[in-house]
Amino acid sequence: AASLPADDEPAAPAAPTAPARPVAAASAQTSAAPASGIDSALLHGLQTQLREITSHVSTLQNALDALQQRMDRIERDLGV
């Protein structure tokens, strides 16, 4: 995960302190029977891609949460 270097404060934790928001219920069902007309290899490939994309979205969400925490600290320090 990419993190922004802090000028005068330690870097934000890798995981947000608040519970992460769920990623739009995009969990792949690996045990689900393939739908009729869909090749099982194609379905497996799509499930793999979905897991990878979901992981990337989660990483981005963690980075955004860390950035928001940093912005909140800056606003608090500036008295905004």
Coordinates of N, CA and C in Angstrom, one line a residue:
A1 N 0.8 -1.2 0.0 CA 0.0 0.0 0.0 C 0.9 1.2 0.0
A2 N 0.5 2.2 -0.8 CA 1.3 3.4 -0.9 C 0.9 4.3 0.3
S3 N 1.9 4.9 0.9 CA 1.6 5.8 2.0 C 2.3 7.1 1.8
L4 N 1.7 8.1 2.3 CA 2.3 9.5 2.1 C 3.2 9.8 3.3
P5 N 4.4 10.2 3.0 CA 5.4 10.5 4.1 C 4.9 11.8 4.8
A6 N 4.9 11.7 6.1 CA 4.5 12.8 6.9 C 5.7 13.7 7.1
D7 N 5.4 15.0 7.1 CA 6.5 16.0 7.3 C 7.0 16.0 8.7
D8 N 6.2 15.9 9.7 CA 6.6 16.0 11.1 C 5.9 15.1 12.0
E9 N 5.3 14.0 11.4 CA 4.5 13.1 12.2 C 4.7 11.7 11.7
P10 N 4.6 10.7 12.6 CA 4.8 9.3 12.1 C 3.7 8.9 11.1
A11 N 4.1 8.0 10.2 CA 3.2 7.5 9.2 C 1.9 6.9 9.8
A12 N 0.8 7.0 9.1 CA -0.4 6.4 9.6 C -0.3 4.9 9.6
P13 N -1.0 4.2 10.5 CA -0.9 2.8 10.5 C -1.4 2.2 9.2
A14 N -0.9 1.0 8.8 CA -1.3 0.4 7.5 C -2.8 0.1 7.5
A15 N -3.4 -0.3 8.6 CA -4.8 -0.6 8.7 C -5.5 0.6 9.4
P16 N -6.7 1.0 8.9 CA -7.4 2.1 9.5 C -7.8 1.7 10.9
T17 N -7.9 2.7 11.8 CA -8.3 2.4 13.2 C -9.8 2.1 13.3
A18 N -10.6 2.7 12.4 CA -12.0 2.4 12.3 C -12.3 1.2 11.4
P19 N -13.3 0.5 11.7 CA -13.6 -0.7 10.8 C -13.7 -0.3 9.4
A20 N -13.1 -1.0 8.5 CA -13.1 -0.7 7.1 C -14.5 -0.9 6.6
R21 N -14.9 0.0 5.6 CA -16.2 -0.2 5.0 C -16.1 -1.4 4.1
P22 N -17.2 -2.2 4.1 CA -17.2 -3.4 3.2 C -17.2 -3.0 1.8
V23 N -16.4 -3.7 1.0 CA -16.4 -3.5 -0.5 C -17.6 -4.1 -1.1
A24 N -18.5 -3.3 -1.6 CA -19.7 -3.6 -2.2 C -20.0 -5.1 -2.4
A25 N -20.0 -5.9 -1.4 CA -20.4 -7.3 -1.4 C -19.9 -8.0 -2.6
A26 N -18.6 -7.9 -2.9 CA -18.1 -8.4 -4.1 C -17.2 -9.7 -3.8
S27 N -17.7 -10.5 -3.0 CA -16.9 -11.7 -2.6 C -17.2 -12.8 -3.6
A28 N -16.2 -13.5 -4.1 CA -16.3 -14.5 -5.1 C -16.7 -15.8 -4.4
Q29 N -17.7 -16.5 -4.9 CA -18.2 -17.7 -4.3 C -17.5 -18.9 -5.1
T30 N -16.4 -19.4 -4.5 CA -15.6 -20.4 -5.2 C -16.3 -21.8 -5.1
S31 N -17.2 -21.9 -4.2 CA -17.9 -23.2 -4.1 C -19.2 -23.2 -4.9
A32 N -19.6 -22.1 -5.5 CA -20.8 -22.0 -6.2 C -20.8 -22.9 -7.5
A33 N -21.8 -23.5 -7.8 CA -21.9 -24.3 -9.0 C -21.9 -23.4 -10.2
P34 N -21.2 -23.7 -11.3 CA -21.2 -22.8 -12.4 C -22.6 -22.7 -13.0
A35 N -22.9 -21.4 -13.4 CA -24.2 -21.2 -14.1 C -24.2 -21.9 -15.4
S36 N -25.4 -22.3 -15.8 CA -25.5 -23.1 -17.1 C -25.0 -22.2 -18.2
G37 N -24.2 -22.8 -19.1 CA -23.8 -22.0 -20.3 C -22.5 -21.3 -20.0
I38 N -21.9 -21.3 -18.8 CA -20.7 -20.6 -18.5 C -19.6 -21.7 -18.3
D39 N -18.5 -21.6 -19.1 CA -17.4 -22.6 -18.9 C -16.8 -22.4 -17.5
S40 N -16.5 -23.6 -16.9 CA -16.0 -23.5 -15.5 C -14.6 -22.9 -15.5
A41 N -13.8 -23.1 -16.5 CA -12.5 -22.4 -16.5 C -12.6 -20.9 -16.6
L42 N -13.6 -20.4 -17.4 CA -13.9 -19.0 -17.5 C -14.4 -18.5 -16.2
L43 N -15.3 -19.2 -15.6 CA -15.8 -18.8 -14.3 C -14.7 -18.7 -13.2
H44 N -13.8 -19.7 -13.2 CA -12.7 -19.7 -12.3 C -11.8 -18.4 -12.5
G45 N -11.5 -18.2 -13.8 CA -10.7 -17.0 -14.1 C -11.4 -15.7 -13.7
L46 N -12.7 -15.6 -13.9 CA -13.4 -14.4 -13.5 C -13.4 -14.3 -12.0
Q47 N -13.5 -15.4 -11.2 CA -13.5 -15.3 -9.8 C -12.1 -14.9 -9.3
T48 N -11.1 -15.4 -10.0 CA -9.7 -15.0 -9.6 C -9.5 -13.5 -9.8
Q49 N -10.0 -13.0 -10.9 CA -9.9 -11.5 -11.2 C -10.7 -10.7 -10.2
L50 N -11.8 -11.2 -9.8 CA -12.7 -10.5 -8.9 C -12.0 -10.4 -7.5
R51 N -11.3 -11.5 -7.1 CA -10.6 -11.5 -5.8 C -9.4 -10.5 -5.9
E52 N -8.7 -10.5 -7.0 CA -7.6 -9.5 -7.1 C -8.1 -8.1 -7.1
I53 N -9.2 -7.8 -7.9 CA -9.7 -6.5 -7.9 C -10.2 -6.1 -6.5
T54 N -10.9 -7.0 -5.8 CA -11.4 -6.7 -4.5 C -10.2 -6.4 -3.6
S55 N -9.1 -7.1 -3.7 CA -8.0 -6.8 -2.9 C -7.4 -5.4 -3.2
H56 N -7.3 -5.1 -4.5 CA -6.8 -3.7 -4.8 C -7.7 -2.6 -4.3
V57 N -9.0 -2.8 -4.4 CA -10.0 -1.9 -3.9 C -9.8 -1.7 -2.4
S58 N -9.6 -2.8 -1.7 CA -9.4 -2.8 -0.2 C -8.1 -2.0 0.1
T59 N -7.1 -2.2 -0.7 CA -5.8 -1.5 -0.5 C -6.0 0.0 -0.7
L60 N -6.7 0.3 -1.7 CA -7.0 1.8 -2.0 C -7.8 2.4 -0.9
Q61 N -8.8 1.6 -0.4 CA -9.7 2.2 0.7 C -8.8 2.4 1.9
N62 N -7.9 1.5 2.2 CA -7.0 1.7 3.4 C -6.2 3.0 3.2
A63 N -5.6 3.2 2.0 CA -4.8 4.4 1.7 C -5.7 5.6 1.8
L64 N -6.9 5.6 1.3 CA -7.8 6.8 1.4 C -8.2 7.0 2.9
D65 N -8.4 6.0 3.7 CA -8.7 6.2 5.1 C -7.5 6.8 5.8
A66 N -6.3 6.3 5.5 CA -5.1 6.9 6.1 C -4.9 8.4 5.7
L67 N -5.2 8.7 4.5 CA -5.1 10.1 4.0 C -6.2 10.9 4.7
Q68 N -7.4 10.4 4.9 CA -8.4 11.2 5.6 C -8.0 11.4 7.0
Q69 N -7.4 10.4 7.7 CA -7.0 10.6 9.0 C -5.9 11.7 9.1
R70 N -5.0 11.7 8.1 CA -4.0 12.8 8.1 C -4.6 14.1 7.9
M71 N -5.5 14.2 6.9 CA -6.2 15.5 6.7 C -6.9 16.0 7.9
D72 N -7.6 15.1 8.6 CA -8.3 15.5 9.8 C -7.3 16.0 10.9
R73 N -6.1 15.4 11.0 CA -5.1 15.9 12.0 C -4.6 17.3 11.5
I74 N -4.4 17.4 10.3 CA -3.9 18.8 9.8 C -5.0 19.8 10.0
E75 N -6.2 19.5 9.7 CA -7.3 20.5 10.0 C -7.4 20.8 11.5
R76 N -7.3 19.8 12.3 CA -7.3 20.0 13.8 C -6.2 20.9 14.2
D77 N -5.0 20.6 13.7 CA -3.8 21.4 14.1 C -3.9 22.8 13.6
L78 N -4.6 23.0 12.5 CA -4.7 24.4 12.0 C -5.9 25.1 12.6
G79 N -6.8 24.3 13.3 CA -8.0 24.9 13.9 C -9.1 25.2 12.9
V80 N -9.1 24.5 11.9 CA -10.1 24.7 10.8 C -11.4 24.1 11.2

